[in-house]
Tab-separated table of C-alpha atoms and ligand atoms in Angstrom:
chain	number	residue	atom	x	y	z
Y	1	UNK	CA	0.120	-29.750	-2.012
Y	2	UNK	CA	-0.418	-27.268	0.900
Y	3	UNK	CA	-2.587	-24.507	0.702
Y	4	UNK	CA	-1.257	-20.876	0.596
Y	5	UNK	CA	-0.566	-19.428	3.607
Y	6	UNK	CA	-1.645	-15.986	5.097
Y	7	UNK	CA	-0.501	-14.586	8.659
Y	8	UNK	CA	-2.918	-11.961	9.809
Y	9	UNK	CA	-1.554	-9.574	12.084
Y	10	UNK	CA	-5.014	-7.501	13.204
Y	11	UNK	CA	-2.947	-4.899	15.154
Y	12	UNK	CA	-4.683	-1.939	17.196
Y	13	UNK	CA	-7.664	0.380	17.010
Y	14	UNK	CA	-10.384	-0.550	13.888
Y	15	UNK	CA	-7.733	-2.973	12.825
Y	16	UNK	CA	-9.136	-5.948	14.204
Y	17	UNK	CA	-12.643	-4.374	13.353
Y	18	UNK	CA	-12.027	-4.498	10.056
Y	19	UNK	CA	-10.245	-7.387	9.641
Y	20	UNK	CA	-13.391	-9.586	10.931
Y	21	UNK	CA	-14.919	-8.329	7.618
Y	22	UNK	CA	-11.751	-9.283	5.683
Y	23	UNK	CA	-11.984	-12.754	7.147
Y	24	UNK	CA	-15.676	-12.958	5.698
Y	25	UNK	CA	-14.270	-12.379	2.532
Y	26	UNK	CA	-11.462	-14.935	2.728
Y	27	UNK	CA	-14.244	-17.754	3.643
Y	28	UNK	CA	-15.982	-16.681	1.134
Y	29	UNK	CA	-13.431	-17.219	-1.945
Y	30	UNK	CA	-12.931	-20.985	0.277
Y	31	UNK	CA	-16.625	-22.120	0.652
Y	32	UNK	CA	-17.277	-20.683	-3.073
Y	33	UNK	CA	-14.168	-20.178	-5.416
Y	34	UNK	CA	-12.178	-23.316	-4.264
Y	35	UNK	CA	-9.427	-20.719	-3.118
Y	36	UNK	CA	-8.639	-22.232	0.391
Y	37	UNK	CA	-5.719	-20.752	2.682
Y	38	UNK	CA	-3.702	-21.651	5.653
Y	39	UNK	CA	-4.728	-19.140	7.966
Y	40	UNK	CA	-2.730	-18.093	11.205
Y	41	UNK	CA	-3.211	-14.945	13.264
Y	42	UNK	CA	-0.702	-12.791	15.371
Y	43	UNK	CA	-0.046	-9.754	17.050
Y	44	UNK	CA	1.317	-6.876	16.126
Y	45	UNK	CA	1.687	-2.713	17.636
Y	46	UNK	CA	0.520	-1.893	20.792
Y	47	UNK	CA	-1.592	-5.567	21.187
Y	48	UNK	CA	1.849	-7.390	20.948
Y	49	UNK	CA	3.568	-4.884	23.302
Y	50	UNK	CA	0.218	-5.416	25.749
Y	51	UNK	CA	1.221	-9.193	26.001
Y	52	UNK	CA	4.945	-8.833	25.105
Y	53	UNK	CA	6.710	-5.774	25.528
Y	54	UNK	CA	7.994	-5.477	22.110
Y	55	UNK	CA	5.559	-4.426	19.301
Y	56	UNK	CA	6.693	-7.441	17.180
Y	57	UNK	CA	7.623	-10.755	18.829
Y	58	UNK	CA	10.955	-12.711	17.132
Y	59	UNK	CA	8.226	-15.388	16.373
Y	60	UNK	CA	5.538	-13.124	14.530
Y	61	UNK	CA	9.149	-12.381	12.584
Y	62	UNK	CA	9.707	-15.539	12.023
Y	63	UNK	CA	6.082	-16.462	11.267
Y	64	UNK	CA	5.986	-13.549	8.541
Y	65	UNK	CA	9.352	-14.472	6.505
Y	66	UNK	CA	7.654	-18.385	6.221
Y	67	UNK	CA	4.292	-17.389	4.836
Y	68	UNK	CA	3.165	-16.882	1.343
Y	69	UNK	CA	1.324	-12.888	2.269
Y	70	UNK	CA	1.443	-10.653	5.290
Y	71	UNK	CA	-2.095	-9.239	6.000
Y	72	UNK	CA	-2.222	-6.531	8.427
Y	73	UNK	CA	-4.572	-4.228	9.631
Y	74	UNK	CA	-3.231	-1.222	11.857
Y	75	UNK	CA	-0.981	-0.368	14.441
Y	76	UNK	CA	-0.968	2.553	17.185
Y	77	UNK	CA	-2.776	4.337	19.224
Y	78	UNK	CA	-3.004	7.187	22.336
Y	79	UNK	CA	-2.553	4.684	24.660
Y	80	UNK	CA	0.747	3.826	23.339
Y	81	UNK	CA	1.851	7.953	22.930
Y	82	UNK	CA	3.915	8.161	25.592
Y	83	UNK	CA	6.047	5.153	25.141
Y	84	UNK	CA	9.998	4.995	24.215
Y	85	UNK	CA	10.625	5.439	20.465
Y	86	UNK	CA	12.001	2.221	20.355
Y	87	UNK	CA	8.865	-0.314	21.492
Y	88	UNK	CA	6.493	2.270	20.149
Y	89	UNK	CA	3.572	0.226	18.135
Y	90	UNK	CA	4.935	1.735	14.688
Y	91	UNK	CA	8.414	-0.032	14.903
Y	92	UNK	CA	6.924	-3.084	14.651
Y	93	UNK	CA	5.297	-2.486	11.242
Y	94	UNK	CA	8.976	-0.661	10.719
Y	95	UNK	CA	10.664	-3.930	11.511
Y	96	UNK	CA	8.329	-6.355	9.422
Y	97	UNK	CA	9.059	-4.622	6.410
Y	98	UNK	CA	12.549	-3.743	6.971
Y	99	UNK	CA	13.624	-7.471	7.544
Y	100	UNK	CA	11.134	-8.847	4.625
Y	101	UNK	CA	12.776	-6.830	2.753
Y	102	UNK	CA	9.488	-4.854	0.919
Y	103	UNK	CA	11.152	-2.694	-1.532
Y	104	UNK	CA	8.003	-1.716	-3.692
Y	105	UNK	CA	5.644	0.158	-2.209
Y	106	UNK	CA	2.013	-0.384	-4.494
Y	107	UNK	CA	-0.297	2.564	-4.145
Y	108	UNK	CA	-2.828	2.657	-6.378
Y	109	UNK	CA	-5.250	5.434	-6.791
Y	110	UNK	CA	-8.243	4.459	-8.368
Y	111	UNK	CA	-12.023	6.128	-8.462
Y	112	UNK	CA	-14.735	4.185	-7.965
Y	113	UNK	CA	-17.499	5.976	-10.223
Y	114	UNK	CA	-19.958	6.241	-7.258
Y	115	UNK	CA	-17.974	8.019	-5.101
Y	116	UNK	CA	-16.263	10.569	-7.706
Y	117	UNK	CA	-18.145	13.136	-6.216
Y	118	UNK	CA	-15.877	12.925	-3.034
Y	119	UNK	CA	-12.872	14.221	-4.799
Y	120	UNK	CA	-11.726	17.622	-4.496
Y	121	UNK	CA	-10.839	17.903	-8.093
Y	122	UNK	CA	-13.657	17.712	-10.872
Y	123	UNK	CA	-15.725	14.900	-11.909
Y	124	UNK	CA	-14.546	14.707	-15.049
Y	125	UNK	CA	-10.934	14.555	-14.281
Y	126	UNK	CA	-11.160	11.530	-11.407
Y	127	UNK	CA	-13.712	9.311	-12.737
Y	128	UNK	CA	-12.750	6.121	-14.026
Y	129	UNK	CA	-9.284	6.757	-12.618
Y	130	UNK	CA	-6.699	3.838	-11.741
Y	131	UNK	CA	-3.399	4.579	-11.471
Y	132	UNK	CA	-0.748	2.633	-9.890
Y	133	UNK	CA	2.292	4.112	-8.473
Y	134	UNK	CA	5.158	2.695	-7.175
Y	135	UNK	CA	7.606	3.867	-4.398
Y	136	UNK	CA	10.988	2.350	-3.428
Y	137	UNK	CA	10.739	1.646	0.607
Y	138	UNK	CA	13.810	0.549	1.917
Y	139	UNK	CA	16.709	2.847	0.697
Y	140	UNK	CA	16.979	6.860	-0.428
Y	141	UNK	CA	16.926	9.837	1.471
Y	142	UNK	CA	15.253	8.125	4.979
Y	143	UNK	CA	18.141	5.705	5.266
Y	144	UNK	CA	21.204	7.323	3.832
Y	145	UNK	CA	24.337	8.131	5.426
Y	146	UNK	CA	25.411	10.511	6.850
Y	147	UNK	CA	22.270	11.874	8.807
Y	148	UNK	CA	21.911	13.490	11.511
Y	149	UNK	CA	22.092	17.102	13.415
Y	150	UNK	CA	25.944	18.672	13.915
Y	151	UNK	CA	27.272	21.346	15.152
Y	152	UNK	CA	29.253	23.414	12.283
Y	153	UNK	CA	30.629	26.514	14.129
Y	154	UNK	CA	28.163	28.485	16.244
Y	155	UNK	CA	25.109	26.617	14.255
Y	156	UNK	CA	23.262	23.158	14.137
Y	157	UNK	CA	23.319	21.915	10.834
Y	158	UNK	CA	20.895	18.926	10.046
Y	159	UNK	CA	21.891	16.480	7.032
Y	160	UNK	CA	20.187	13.647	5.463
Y	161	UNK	CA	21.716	12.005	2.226
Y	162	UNK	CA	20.165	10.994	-0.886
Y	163	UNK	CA	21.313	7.525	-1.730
Y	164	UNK	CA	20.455	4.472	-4.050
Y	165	UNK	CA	22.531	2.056	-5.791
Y	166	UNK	CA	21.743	0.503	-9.183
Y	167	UNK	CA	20.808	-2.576	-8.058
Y	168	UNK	CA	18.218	-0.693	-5.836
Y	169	UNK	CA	16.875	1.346	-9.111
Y	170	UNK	CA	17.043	-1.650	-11.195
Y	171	UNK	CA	15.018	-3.945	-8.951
Y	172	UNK	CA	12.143	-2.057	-7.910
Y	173	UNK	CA	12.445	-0.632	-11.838
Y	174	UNK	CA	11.601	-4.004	-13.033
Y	175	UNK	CA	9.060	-4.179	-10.254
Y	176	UNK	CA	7.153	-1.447	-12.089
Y	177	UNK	CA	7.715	-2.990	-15.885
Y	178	UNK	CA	6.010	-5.984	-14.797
Y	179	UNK	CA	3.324	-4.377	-13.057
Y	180	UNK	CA	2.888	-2.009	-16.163
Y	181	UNK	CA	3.010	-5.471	-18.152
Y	182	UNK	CA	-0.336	-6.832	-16.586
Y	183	UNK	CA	-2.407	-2.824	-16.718
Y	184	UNK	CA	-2.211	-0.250	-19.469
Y	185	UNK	CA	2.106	-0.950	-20.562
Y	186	UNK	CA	3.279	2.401	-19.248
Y	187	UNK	CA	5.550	3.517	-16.959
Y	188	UNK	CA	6.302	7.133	-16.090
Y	189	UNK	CA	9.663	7.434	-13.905
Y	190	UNK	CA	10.029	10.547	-11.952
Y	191	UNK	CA	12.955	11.851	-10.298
Y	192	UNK	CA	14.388	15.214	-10.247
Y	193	UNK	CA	17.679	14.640	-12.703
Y	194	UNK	CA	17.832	18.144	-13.341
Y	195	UNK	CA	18.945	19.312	-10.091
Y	196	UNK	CA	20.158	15.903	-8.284
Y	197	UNK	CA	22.816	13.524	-9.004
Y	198	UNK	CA	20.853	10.502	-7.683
Y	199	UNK	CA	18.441	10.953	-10.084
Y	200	UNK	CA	20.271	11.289	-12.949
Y	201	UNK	CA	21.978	7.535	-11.946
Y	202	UNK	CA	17.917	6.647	-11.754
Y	203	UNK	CA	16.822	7.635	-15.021
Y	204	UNK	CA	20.322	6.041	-16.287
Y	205	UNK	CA	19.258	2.570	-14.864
Y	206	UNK	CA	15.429	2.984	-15.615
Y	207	UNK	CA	16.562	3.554	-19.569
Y	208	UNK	CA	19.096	0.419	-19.274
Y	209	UNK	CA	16.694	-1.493	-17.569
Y	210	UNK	CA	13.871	-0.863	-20.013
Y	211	UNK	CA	15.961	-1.283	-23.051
Y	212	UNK	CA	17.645	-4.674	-22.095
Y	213	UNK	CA	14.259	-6.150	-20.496
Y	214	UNK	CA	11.405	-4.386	-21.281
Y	215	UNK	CA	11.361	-2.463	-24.527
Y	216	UNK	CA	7.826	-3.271	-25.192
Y	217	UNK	CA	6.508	-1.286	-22.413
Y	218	UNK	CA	6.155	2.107	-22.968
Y	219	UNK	CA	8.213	4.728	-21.119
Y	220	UNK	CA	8.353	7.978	-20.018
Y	221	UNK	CA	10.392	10.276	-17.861
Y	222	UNK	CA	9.134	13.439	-15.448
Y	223	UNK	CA	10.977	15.312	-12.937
Y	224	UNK	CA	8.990	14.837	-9.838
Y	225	UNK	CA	7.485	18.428	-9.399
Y	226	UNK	CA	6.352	18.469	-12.868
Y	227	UNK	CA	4.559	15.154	-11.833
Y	228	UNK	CA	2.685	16.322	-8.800
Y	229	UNK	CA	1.449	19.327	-11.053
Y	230	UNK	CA	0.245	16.483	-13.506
Y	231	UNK	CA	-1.434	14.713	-10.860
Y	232	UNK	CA	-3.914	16.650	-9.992
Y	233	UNK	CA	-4.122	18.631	-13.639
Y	234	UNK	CA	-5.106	15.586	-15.806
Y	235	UNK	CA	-4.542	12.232	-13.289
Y	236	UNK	CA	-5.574	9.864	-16.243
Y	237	UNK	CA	-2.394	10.488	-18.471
Y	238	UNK	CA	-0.448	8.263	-16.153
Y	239	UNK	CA	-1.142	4.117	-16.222
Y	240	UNK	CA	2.107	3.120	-13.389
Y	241	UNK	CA	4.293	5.462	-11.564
Y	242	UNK	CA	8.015	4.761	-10.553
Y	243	UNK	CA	9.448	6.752	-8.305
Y	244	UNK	CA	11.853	7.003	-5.132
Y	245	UNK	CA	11.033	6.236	-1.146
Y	246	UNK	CA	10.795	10.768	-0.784
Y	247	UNK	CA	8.937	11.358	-4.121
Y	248	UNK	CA	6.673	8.947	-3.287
Y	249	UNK	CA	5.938	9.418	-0.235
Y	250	UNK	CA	4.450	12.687	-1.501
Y	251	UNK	CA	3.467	11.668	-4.750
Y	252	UNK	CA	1.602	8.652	-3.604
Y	253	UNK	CA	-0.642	10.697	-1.180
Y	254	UNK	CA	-1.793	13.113	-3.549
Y	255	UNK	CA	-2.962	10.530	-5.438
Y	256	UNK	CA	-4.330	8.810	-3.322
Y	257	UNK	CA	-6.472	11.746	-2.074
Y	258	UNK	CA	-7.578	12.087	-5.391
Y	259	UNK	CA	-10.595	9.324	-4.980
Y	260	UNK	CA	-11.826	10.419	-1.946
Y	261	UNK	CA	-11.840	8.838	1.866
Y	262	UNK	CA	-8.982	7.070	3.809
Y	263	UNK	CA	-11.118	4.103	4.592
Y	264	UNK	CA	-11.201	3.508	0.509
Y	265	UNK	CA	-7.371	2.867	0.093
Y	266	UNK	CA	-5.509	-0.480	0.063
Y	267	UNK	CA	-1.689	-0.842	-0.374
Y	268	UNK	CA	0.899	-3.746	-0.910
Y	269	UNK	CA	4.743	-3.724	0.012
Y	270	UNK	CA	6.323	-6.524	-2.109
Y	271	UNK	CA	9.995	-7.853	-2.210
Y	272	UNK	CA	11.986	-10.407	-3.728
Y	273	UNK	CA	10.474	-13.862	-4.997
Y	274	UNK	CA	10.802	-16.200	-2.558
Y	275	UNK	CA	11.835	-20.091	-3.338
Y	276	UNK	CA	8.260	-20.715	-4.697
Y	277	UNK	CA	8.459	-17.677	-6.843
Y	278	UNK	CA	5.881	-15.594	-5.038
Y	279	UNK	CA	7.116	-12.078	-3.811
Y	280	UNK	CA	7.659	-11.533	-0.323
Y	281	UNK	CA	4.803	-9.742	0.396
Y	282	UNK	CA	2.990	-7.194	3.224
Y	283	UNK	CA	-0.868	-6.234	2.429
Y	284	UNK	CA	-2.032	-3.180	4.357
Y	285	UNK	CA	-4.691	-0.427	4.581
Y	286	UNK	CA	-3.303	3.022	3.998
Y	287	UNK	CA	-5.092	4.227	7.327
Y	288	UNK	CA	-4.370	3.909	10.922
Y	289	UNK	CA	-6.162	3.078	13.799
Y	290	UNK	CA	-8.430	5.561	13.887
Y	291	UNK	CA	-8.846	5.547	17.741
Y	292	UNK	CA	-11.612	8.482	17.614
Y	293	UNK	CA	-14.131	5.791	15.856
Y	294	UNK	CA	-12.672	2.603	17.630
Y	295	UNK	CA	-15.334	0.496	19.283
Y	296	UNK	CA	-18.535	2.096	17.659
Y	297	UNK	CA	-18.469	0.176	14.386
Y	298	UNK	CA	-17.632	3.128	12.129
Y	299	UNK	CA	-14.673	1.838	10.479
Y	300	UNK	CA	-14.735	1.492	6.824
Y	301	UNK	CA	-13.162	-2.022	6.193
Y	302	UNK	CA	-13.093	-1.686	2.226
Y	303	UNK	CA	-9.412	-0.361	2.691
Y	304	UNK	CA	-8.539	-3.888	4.207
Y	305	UNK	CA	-10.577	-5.832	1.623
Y	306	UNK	CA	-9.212	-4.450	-1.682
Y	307	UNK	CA	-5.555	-5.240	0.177
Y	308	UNK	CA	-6.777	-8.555	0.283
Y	309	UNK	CA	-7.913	-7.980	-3.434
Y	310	UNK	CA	-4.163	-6.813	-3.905
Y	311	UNK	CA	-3.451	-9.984	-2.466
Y	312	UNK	CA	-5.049	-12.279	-4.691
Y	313	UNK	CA	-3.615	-10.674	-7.911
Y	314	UNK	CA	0.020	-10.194	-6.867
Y	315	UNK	CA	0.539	-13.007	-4.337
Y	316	UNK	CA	-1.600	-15.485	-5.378
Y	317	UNK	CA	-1.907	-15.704	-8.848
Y	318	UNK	CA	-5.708	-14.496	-9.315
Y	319	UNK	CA	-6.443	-11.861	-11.081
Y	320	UNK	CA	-9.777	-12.603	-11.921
Y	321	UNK	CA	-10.934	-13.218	-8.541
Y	322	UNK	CA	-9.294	-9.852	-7.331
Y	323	UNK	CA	-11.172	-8.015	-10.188
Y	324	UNK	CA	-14.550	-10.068	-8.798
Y	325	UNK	CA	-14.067	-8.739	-5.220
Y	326	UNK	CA	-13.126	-5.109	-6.486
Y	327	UNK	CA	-16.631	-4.992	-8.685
Y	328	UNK	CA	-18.161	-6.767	-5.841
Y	329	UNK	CA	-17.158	-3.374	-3.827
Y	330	UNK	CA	-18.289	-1.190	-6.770
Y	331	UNK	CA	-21.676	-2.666	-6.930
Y	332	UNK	CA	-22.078	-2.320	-3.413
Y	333	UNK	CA	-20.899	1.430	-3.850
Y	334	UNK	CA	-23.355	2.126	-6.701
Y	335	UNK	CA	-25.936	0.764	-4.487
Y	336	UNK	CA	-25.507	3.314	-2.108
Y	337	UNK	CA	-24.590	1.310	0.656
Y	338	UNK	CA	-21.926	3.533	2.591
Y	339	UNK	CA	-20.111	3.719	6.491
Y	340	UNK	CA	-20.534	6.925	8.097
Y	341	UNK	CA	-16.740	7.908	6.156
Y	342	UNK	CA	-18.288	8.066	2.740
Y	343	UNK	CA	-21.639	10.087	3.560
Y	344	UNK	CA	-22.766	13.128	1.972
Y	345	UNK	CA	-25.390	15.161	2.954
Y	346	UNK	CA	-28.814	13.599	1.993
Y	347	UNK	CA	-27.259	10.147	2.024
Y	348	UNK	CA	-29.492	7.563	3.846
Y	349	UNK	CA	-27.979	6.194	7.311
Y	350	UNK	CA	-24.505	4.568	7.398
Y	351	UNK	CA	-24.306	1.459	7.644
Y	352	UNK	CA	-22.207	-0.402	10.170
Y	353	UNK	CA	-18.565	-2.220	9.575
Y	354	UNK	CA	-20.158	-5.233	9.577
Y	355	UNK	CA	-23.030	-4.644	7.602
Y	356	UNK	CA	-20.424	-3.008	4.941
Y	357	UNK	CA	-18.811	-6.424	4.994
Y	358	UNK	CA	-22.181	-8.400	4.629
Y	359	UNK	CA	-22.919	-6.494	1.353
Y	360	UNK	CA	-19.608	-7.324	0.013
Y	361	UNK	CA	-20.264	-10.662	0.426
Y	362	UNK	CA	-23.872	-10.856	-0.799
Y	363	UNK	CA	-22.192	-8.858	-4.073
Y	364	UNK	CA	-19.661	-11.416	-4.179
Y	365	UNK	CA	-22.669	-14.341	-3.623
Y	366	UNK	CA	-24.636	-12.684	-6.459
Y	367	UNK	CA	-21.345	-12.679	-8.980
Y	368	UNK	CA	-21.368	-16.293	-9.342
D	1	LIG	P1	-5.810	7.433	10.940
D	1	LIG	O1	-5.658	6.945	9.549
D	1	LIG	O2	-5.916	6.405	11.991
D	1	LIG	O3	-7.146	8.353	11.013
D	1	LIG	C1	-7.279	9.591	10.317
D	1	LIG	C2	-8.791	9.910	10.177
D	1	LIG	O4	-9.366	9.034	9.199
D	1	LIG	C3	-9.571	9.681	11.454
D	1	LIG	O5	-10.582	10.659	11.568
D	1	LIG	C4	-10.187	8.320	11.272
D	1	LIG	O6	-11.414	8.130	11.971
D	1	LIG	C5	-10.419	8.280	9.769
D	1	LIG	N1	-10.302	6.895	9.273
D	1	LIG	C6	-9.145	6.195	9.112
D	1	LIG	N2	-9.418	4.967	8.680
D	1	LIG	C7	-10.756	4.882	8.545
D	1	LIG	C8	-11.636	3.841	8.146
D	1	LIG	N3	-11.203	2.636	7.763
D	1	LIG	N4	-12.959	4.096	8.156
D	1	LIG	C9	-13.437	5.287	8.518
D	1	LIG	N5	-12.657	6.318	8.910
D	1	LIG	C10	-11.325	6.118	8.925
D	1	LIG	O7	-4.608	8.430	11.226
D	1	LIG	P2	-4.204	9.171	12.587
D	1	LIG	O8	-5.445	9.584	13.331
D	1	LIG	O9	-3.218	10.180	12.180
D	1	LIG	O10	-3.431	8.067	13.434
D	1	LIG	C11	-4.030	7.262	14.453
D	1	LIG	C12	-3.016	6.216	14.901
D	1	LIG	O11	-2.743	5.336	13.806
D	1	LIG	C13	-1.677	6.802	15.329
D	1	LIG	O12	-1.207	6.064	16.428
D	1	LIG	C14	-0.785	6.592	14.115
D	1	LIG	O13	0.579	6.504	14.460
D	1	LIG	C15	-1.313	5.289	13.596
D	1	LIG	N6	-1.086	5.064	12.164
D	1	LIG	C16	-0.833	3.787	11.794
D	1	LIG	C17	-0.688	3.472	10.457
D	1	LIG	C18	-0.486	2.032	10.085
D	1	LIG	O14	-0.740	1.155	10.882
D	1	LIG	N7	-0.058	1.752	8.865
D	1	LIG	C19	-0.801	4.472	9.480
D	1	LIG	C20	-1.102	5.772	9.883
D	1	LIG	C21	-1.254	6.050	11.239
């Protein structure tokens, strides 16, 4: 049988940077865990408009609907600012998950107990955090039709419509019971059925969805302001969050921000299971590019590596080697080892991208 197969797409800015350290990782789990991959590399953003004027070539398309994950890096960059909206680097990161189909966005928000400190809320509240929440991606408000800006009378009027169908809520519903399934059993849905239509159909199909499938989980309902207020009141309450593509676009920011820096923050975009019954599946840092730290081995590539961790437990079926290479970043955490990102004052010297990657894997070498 064939190995599994990942196509990294490095992208722009720190993305390559901190994919090199990803890549460490990945030999790492072959040499040492028997977990060997197929391995092929593209480009994506502004390095694939460089060599071929589109920021995603129909064969990188190709190449991502075949493989088993999608691990990307970032895409974007000045350089790129001034360029039509349509080849702009960002459309091809639009384009891959469009066309895979990635209708559950997975954010999760969890606080590693050596950096609570960074948080803006209390100690107490953050630490030992890990929440999960879950955003639809391809439908709702930033696809529905009509949009658009009109002329009504002697004023422009600008519309955008709030739409899902069942099978939408019932899919990326089930999405979230299973992922509830494998953490703490809960789900907390949150919507705003008191004032909008829409979300009274999505608490409808949550409830039928739970009841026929999942009535062992446990589940709760919110209306989404009510839930941002909880977020940041008392985080912990909450194991997985469902909510729409606009909720959680919000939502899944503030909670992120909740554990501190940017450069901490991993994410996966999942869709249906493919013939082989793994998910169609996009692993990405939350960050950009971050062109004001390119090229001076700054960037933080933990972000990258706990995707990669995400990777292992939803794509391939190892959840024990994901929660290795997440304490493996703990301990390296708790050590004090930081990049410049995750400095306080009185910290030591940061170290570099690569050194930050060589401690992961001498954690990882001392776990066995
Ligand atoms: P950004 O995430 O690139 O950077 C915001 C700030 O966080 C910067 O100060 C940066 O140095 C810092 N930062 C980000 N990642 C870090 C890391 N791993 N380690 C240390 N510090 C880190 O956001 P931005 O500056 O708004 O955008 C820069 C470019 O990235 C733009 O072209 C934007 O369109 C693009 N972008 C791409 C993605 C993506 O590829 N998914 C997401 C957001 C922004």
């Amino acid at each position: 049988m064939s190995n599994p197969s990942i196509l990294i797409l490095p992208g722009d800015g720190i993305g390559p940077e901190v994919m090199t350290e990803v890549r460490k990782v990945i030999g790492w789990f072959g040499d040492k865990r028997g977990l060997a991959f197929d391995i092929s590399e593209d480009l994506v953003g502004g390095a694939a408009y460089d060599k071929h004027g589109t920021p995603l070539h129909d064969d990188t398309m190709a190449k991502a609907q075949e493989v088993d994950a999608v691990l990307l890096g970032a895409v974007g960059g000045p350089k790129y600012d001034e360029l039509d909206f349509s080849v702009k680097p960002e459309r091809g990161l639009l384009r891959l998950r469009k066309e895979m189909d990635l209708f559950a966005n997975l954010r999760p928000a969890q606080c590693f107990d050596a950096l609570a400190d960074f948080s803006s809320l209390k100690k107490d509240i953050v630490a030992g955090l890990d929440i999960m929440i879950v955003r639809e991606l391809t439908s709702g408000v930033y696809f529905g039709e009509p949009r658009g800006i009109f002329k009504e009378g002697n004023e422009r009027v600008g519309i955008n419509t709030q739409r899902y169908t069942e099978s939408e809520i019932a899919r990326v519903a089930r999405a979230s019971f299973e992922l509830a399934k494998r953490r703490g059993n809960k789900v907390c849905s949150m919507e705003k059925a008191n004032v909008m239509e829409s979300g009274i159909l999505w608490r409808d199909v949550v409830n039928e969805i739970h009841q026929a499938e999942y009535p062992e989980v446990e589940l709760s309902h919110m209306y989404a302001d009510n839930g941002a207020m909880q977020l940041v009141r008392a985080p912990k309450q909450f194991d997985v969050i469902l909510t729409d593509n606009l909720f959680g676009d919000v939502l899944s920011d503030c909670a992120a921000m909740l554990t501190g820096s940017l450069g901490m923050l991993p994410s996966a975009s999942l869709g249906a299971p493919m013939a082989n019954g793994r998910p169609k599946a996009l692993y990405e840092p939350v960050h950009g590019s971050a062109p004001d730290i390119t090229g001076q081995s700054k960037a933080n590539p933990i972000a990258c590596i706990l995707s990669f961790a995400m990777a292992l437990r939803y794509s391939f079926d190892s959840g024990d080697e994901a929660t290795r290479l997440e304490t493996a970043v703990e301990q390296v955490l708790a050590d004090g080892v930081r990049t410049a990102d995750l400095m306080q004052a009185g910290d030591a010297s940061p170290v570099t991208t690569s050194q930050m990657g060589d401690a992961i894997v001498t954690a990882l070498e001392a776990s066995l």
